Amino acid sequence: MSTPDNNSDTGHRNSFAPEESLGDAEAASVVRDIAEVPAVEVITTAAVHLMSAAAVKCGLAAGPDAEDLKDLDEARKLITALAGFVTAAAPEIGSQHAGPLRDGLRSLQLAFREASEFPDAPGQGPGEKFTGAVN
């Protein structure tokens, strides 16, 4: 959280695009580009990023180091966030876009259960408070 105490040494607020990195024309161009992207595309892109990160953390990465990258605690957090995100976004983006996201989410939930040494009880797995039990 940003408070005067933890920002007192700099005297200014941090921003996503520091003034030094983008000129006014470049910043205006970035904002214009973002404005042209439909909301459904932003939502599905964010969901795909969550899915990809969760898949890696479930040990589903391609390559010989997949097992080394597995972190089920992190995967649980990502899958739960994805479940809440997809559940909340579904009415806004319609079944055409939400269906594949739900399918991907379900696959991740099942992969998590399979990767767990001690699987959660039905309905207690990551994101299942938003999606219901997955089996």
PDB file of C-alpha atoms in Angstrom:
ATOM      1  CA  MET A   1       0.000   0.000   0.000  1.00  0.00           C
ATOM      2  CA  SER A   2       1.270   3.458  -0.806  1.00  0.00           C
ATOM      3  CA  THR A   3       1.496   5.802   2.169  1.00  0.00           C
ATOM      4  CA  PRO A   4       3.349   9.062   2.719  1.00  0.00           C
ATOM      5  CA  ASP A   5       5.681   7.231   5.120  1.00  0.00           C
ATOM      6  CA  ASN A   6       6.906   4.677   2.614  1.00  0.00           C
ATOM      7  CA  ASN A   7       7.142   7.194  -0.240  1.00  0.00           C
ATOM      8  CA  SER A   8       8.776  10.031   1.691  1.00  0.00           C
ATOM      9  CA  ASP A   9      12.236   9.412   0.253  1.00  0.00           C
ATOM     10  CA  THR A  10      11.126   9.824  -3.374  1.00  0.00           C
ATOM     11  CA  GLY A  11       8.572  12.603  -3.064  1.00  0.00           C
ATOM     12  CA  HIS A  12       6.491  11.232  -5.979  1.00  0.00           C
ATOM     13  CA  ARG A  13       4.115   8.402  -6.738  1.00  0.00           C
ATOM     14  CA  ASN A  14       5.079   5.403  -8.797  1.00  0.00           C
ATOM     15  CA  SER A  15       3.191   4.801 -12.029  1.00  0.00           C
ATOM     16  CA  PHE A  16       2.941   1.995 -14.549  1.00  0.00           C
ATOM     17  CA  ALA A  17       4.776   3.990 -17.197  1.00  0.00           C
ATOM     18  CA  PRO A  18       7.429   6.285 -15.707  1.00  0.00           C
ATOM     19  CA  GLU A  19       7.729   9.601 -17.481  1.00  0.00           C
ATOM     20  CA  GLU A  20      11.311   8.809 -18.425  1.00  0.00           C
ATOM     21  CA  SER A  21      10.334   5.668 -20.361  1.00  0.00           C
ATOM     22  CA  LEU A  22       7.591   7.045 -22.629  1.00  0.00           C
ATOM     23  CA  GLY A  23       7.279  10.364 -24.360  1.00  0.00           C
ATOM     24  CA  ASP A  24       3.895  12.077 -24.558  1.00  0.00           C
ATOM     25  CA  ALA A  25       3.316  10.893 -28.133  1.00  0.00           C
ATOM     26  CA  GLU A  26       4.274   7.298 -27.283  1.00  0.00           C
ATOM     27  CA  ALA A  27       2.050   7.283 -24.202  1.00  0.00           C
ATOM     28  CA  ALA A  28      -0.884   8.631 -26.210  1.00  0.00           C
ATOM     29  CA  SER A  29      -0.296   5.909 -28.814  1.00  0.00           C
ATOM     30  CA  VAL A  30      -0.300   3.155 -26.169  1.00  0.00           C
ATOM     31  CA  VAL A  31      -3.539   4.461 -24.657  1.00  0.00           C
ATOM     32  CA  ARG A  32      -5.102   4.683 -28.116  1.00  0.00           C
ATOM     33  CA  ASP A  33      -4.024   1.094 -28.900  1.00  0.00           C
ATOM     34  CA  ILE A  34      -5.521  -0.185 -25.634  1.00  0.00           C
ATOM     35  CA  ALA A  35      -8.733   1.728 -26.298  1.00  0.00           C
ATOM     36  CA  GLU A  36      -9.135  -0.144 -29.597  1.00  0.00           C
ATOM     37  CA  VAL A  37      -9.016  -3.605 -27.976  1.00  0.00           C
ATOM     38  CA  PRO A  38     -12.458  -5.068 -27.217  1.00  0.00           C
ATOM     39  CA  ALA A  39     -13.094  -5.894 -23.561  1.00  0.00           C
ATOM     40  CA  VAL A  40     -13.732  -9.566 -24.348  1.00  0.00           C
ATOM     41  CA  GLU A  41     -10.235  -9.808 -25.805  1.00  0.00           C
ATOM     42  CA  VAL A  42      -8.644  -8.239 -22.731  1.00  0.00           C
ATOM     43  CA  ILE A  43     -10.617 -10.600 -20.476  1.00  0.00           C
ATOM     44  CA  THR A  44      -9.772 -13.747 -22.429  1.00  0.00           C
ATOM     45  CA  THR A  45      -6.104 -12.754 -22.675  1.00  0.00           C
ATOM     46  CA  ALA A  46      -5.902 -12.272 -18.911  1.00  0.00           C
ATOM     47  CA  ALA A  47      -7.591 -15.647 -18.370  1.00  0.00           C
ATOM     48  CA  VAL A  48      -5.162 -17.375 -20.732  1.00  0.00           C
ATOM     49  CA  HIS A  49      -2.229 -15.883 -18.827  1.00  0.00           C
ATOM     50  CA  LEU A  50      -3.643 -17.234 -15.551  1.00  0.00           C
ATOM     51  CA  MET A  51      -4.215 -20.632 -17.188  1.00  0.00           C
ATOM     52  CA  SER A  52      -0.686 -20.792 -18.567  1.00  0.00           C
ATOM     53  CA  ALA A  53       0.879 -19.892 -15.233  1.00  0.00           C
ATOM     54  CA  ALA A  54      -1.313 -22.428 -13.407  1.00  0.00           C
ATOM     55  CA  ALA A  55      -0.422 -25.163 -15.902  1.00  0.00           C
ATOM     56  CA  VAL A  56       3.292 -24.578 -15.343  1.00  0.00           C
ATOM     57  CA  LYS A  57       2.801 -24.603 -11.568  1.00  0.00           C
ATOM     58  CA  CYS A  58       0.866 -27.897 -11.864  1.00  0.00           C
ATOM     59  CA  GLY A  59       3.906 -29.432 -13.557  1.00  0.00           C
ATOM     60  CA  LEU A  60       2.425 -29.403 -17.042  1.00  0.00           C
ATOM     61  CA  ALA A  61       5.208 -27.353 -18.644  1.00  0.00           C
ATOM     62  CA  ALA A  62       6.919 -28.782 -21.696  1.00  0.00           C
ATOM     63  CA  GLY A  63      10.494 -29.832 -21.202  1.00  0.00           C
ATOM     64  CA  PRO A  64      12.644 -31.818 -18.847  1.00  0.00           C
ATOM     65  CA  ASP A  65      12.400 -29.263 -16.015  1.00  0.00           C
ATOM     66  CA  ALA A  66       8.589 -29.422 -15.712  1.00  0.00           C
ATOM     67  CA  GLU A  67       8.788 -31.225 -12.372  1.00  0.00           C
ATOM     68  CA  ASP A  68      11.214 -28.611 -11.035  1.00  0.00           C
ATOM     69  CA  LEU A  69       8.765 -25.845 -11.938  1.00  0.00           C
ATOM     70  CA  LYS A  70       5.855 -27.539 -10.148  1.00  0.00           C
ATOM     71  CA  ASP A  71       4.554 -25.595  -7.143  1.00  0.00           C
ATOM     72  CA  LEU A  72       1.085 -26.712  -6.097  1.00  0.00           C
ATOM     73  CA  ASP A  73       0.678 -23.959  -3.501  1.00  0.00           C
ATOM     74  CA  GLU A  74       1.145 -21.375  -6.245  1.00  0.00           C
ATOM     75  CA  ALA A  75      -1.032 -23.392  -8.631  1.00  0.00           C
ATOM     76  CA  ARG A  76      -3.864 -23.413  -6.092  1.00  0.00           C
ATOM     77  CA  LYS A  77      -3.791 -19.616  -5.880  1.00  0.00           C
ATOM     78  CA  LEU A  78      -3.747 -19.180  -9.644  1.00  0.00           C
ATOM     79  CA  ILE A  79      -6.556 -21.686 -10.250  1.00  0.00           C
ATOM     80  CA  THR A  80      -8.718 -20.096  -7.560  1.00  0.00           C
ATOM     81  CA  ALA A  81      -8.139 -16.641  -9.049  1.00  0.00           C
ATOM     82  CA  LEU A  82      -8.940 -17.988 -12.516  1.00  0.00           C
ATOM     83  CA  ALA A  83     -12.138 -19.631 -11.265  1.00  0.00           C
ATOM     84  CA  GLY A  84     -13.358 -16.398  -9.686  1.00  0.00           C
ATOM     85  CA  PHE A  85     -12.378 -14.420 -12.766  1.00  0.00           C
ATOM     86  CA  VAL A  86     -14.079 -16.754 -15.241  1.00  0.00           C
ATOM     87  CA  THR A  87     -17.195 -17.071 -13.076  1.00  0.00           C
ATOM     88  CA  ALA A  88     -17.512 -13.296 -12.783  1.00  0.00           C
ATOM     89  CA  ALA A  89     -16.712 -12.610 -16.445  1.00  0.00           C
ATOM     90  CA  ALA A  90     -18.905 -15.319 -18.007  1.00  0.00           C
ATOM     91  CA  PRO A  91     -22.158 -13.326 -18.068  1.00  0.00           C
ATOM     92  CA  GLU A  92     -20.327 -10.388 -19.646  1.00  0.00           C
ATOM     93  CA  ILE A  93     -18.436 -12.261 -22.349  1.00  0.00           C
ATOM     94  CA  GLY A  94     -21.102 -14.801 -23.309  1.00  0.00           C
ATOM     95  CA  SER A  95     -20.990 -18.567 -23.607  1.00  0.00           C
ATOM     96  CA  GLN A  96     -19.067 -18.458 -26.895  1.00  0.00           C
ATOM     97  CA  HIS A  97     -16.009 -17.139 -25.027  1.00  0.00           C
ATOM     98  CA  ALA A  98     -16.724 -18.428 -21.513  1.00  0.00           C
ATOM     99  CA  GLY A  99     -17.183 -22.073 -22.565  1.00  0.00           C
ATOM    100  CA  PRO A 100     -13.578 -22.681 -23.618  1.00  0.00           C
ATOM    101  CA  LEU A 101     -12.333 -20.821 -20.531  1.00  0.00           C
ATOM    102  CA  ARG A 102     -14.485 -23.039 -18.296  1.00  0.00           C
ATOM    103  CA  ASP A 103     -13.170 -26.139 -20.087  1.00  0.00           C
ATOM    104  CA  GLY A 104      -9.574 -25.018 -19.550  1.00  0.00           C
ATOM    105  CA  LEU A 105     -10.288 -24.231 -15.915  1.00  0.00           C
ATOM    106  CA  ARG A 106     -11.838 -27.664 -15.367  1.00  0.00           C
ATOM    107  CA  SER A 107      -8.812 -29.329 -16.959  1.00  0.00           C
ATOM    108  CA  LEU A 108      -6.504 -27.419 -14.624  1.00  0.00           C
ATOM    109  CA  GLN A 109      -8.585 -28.359 -11.599  1.00  0.00           C
ATOM    110  CA  LEU A 110      -8.379 -32.014 -12.583  1.00  0.00           C
ATOM    111  CA  ALA A 111      -4.637 -31.754 -13.281  1.00  0.00           C
ATOM    112  CA  PHE A 112      -4.151 -30.199  -9.860  1.00  0.00           C
ATOM    113  CA  ARG A 113      -6.061 -33.043  -8.213  1.00  0.00           C
ATOM    114  CA  GLU A 114      -3.983 -35.583 -10.125  1.00  0.00           C
ATOM    115  CA  ALA A 115      -0.696 -33.866  -9.205  1.00  0.00           C
ATOM    116  CA  SER A 116      -1.555 -33.683  -5.496  1.00  0.00           C
ATOM    117  CA  GLU A 117      -0.126 -36.314  -3.183  1.00  0.00           C
ATOM    118  CA  PHE A 118      -3.155 -35.892  -0.955  1.00  0.00           C
ATOM    119  CA  PRO A 119      -6.073 -34.747  -3.140  1.00  0.00           C
ATOM    120  CA  ASP A 120      -8.615 -32.352  -1.652  1.00  0.00           C
ATOM    121  CA  ALA A 121     -12.074 -33.574  -0.782  1.00  0.00           C
ATOM    122  CA  PRO A 122     -14.653 -33.018  -3.549  1.00  0.00           C
ATOM    123  CA  GLY A 123     -15.701 -29.378  -3.508  1.00  0.00           C
ATOM    124  CA  GLN A 124     -12.586 -28.307  -1.592  1.00  0.00           C
ATOM    125  CA  GLY A 125     -10.116 -28.116  -4.497  1.00  0.00           C
ATOM    126  CA  PRO A 126      -8.813 -24.874  -5.952  1.00  0.00           C
ATOM    127  CA  GLY A 127     -11.582 -22.702  -7.317  1.00  0.00           C
ATOM    128  CA  GLU A 128     -14.308 -25.202  -6.475  1.00  0.00           C
ATOM    129  CA  LYS A 129     -16.053 -22.701  -4.214  1.00  0.00           C
ATOM    130  CA  PHE A 130     -16.772 -20.808  -7.463  1.00  0.00           C
ATOM    131  CA  THR A 131     -17.311 -23.737  -9.858  1.00  0.00           C
ATOM    132  CA  GLY A 132     -18.669 -26.492  -7.682  1.00  0.00           C
ATOM    133  CA  ALA A 133     -17.034 -29.885  -7.245  1.00  0.00           C
ATOM    134  CA  VAL A 134     -14.952 -31.125 -10.158  1.00  0.00           C
ATOM    135  CA  ASN A 135     -14.415 -34.843 -10.727  1.00  0.00           C
TER     136      ASN A 135
END
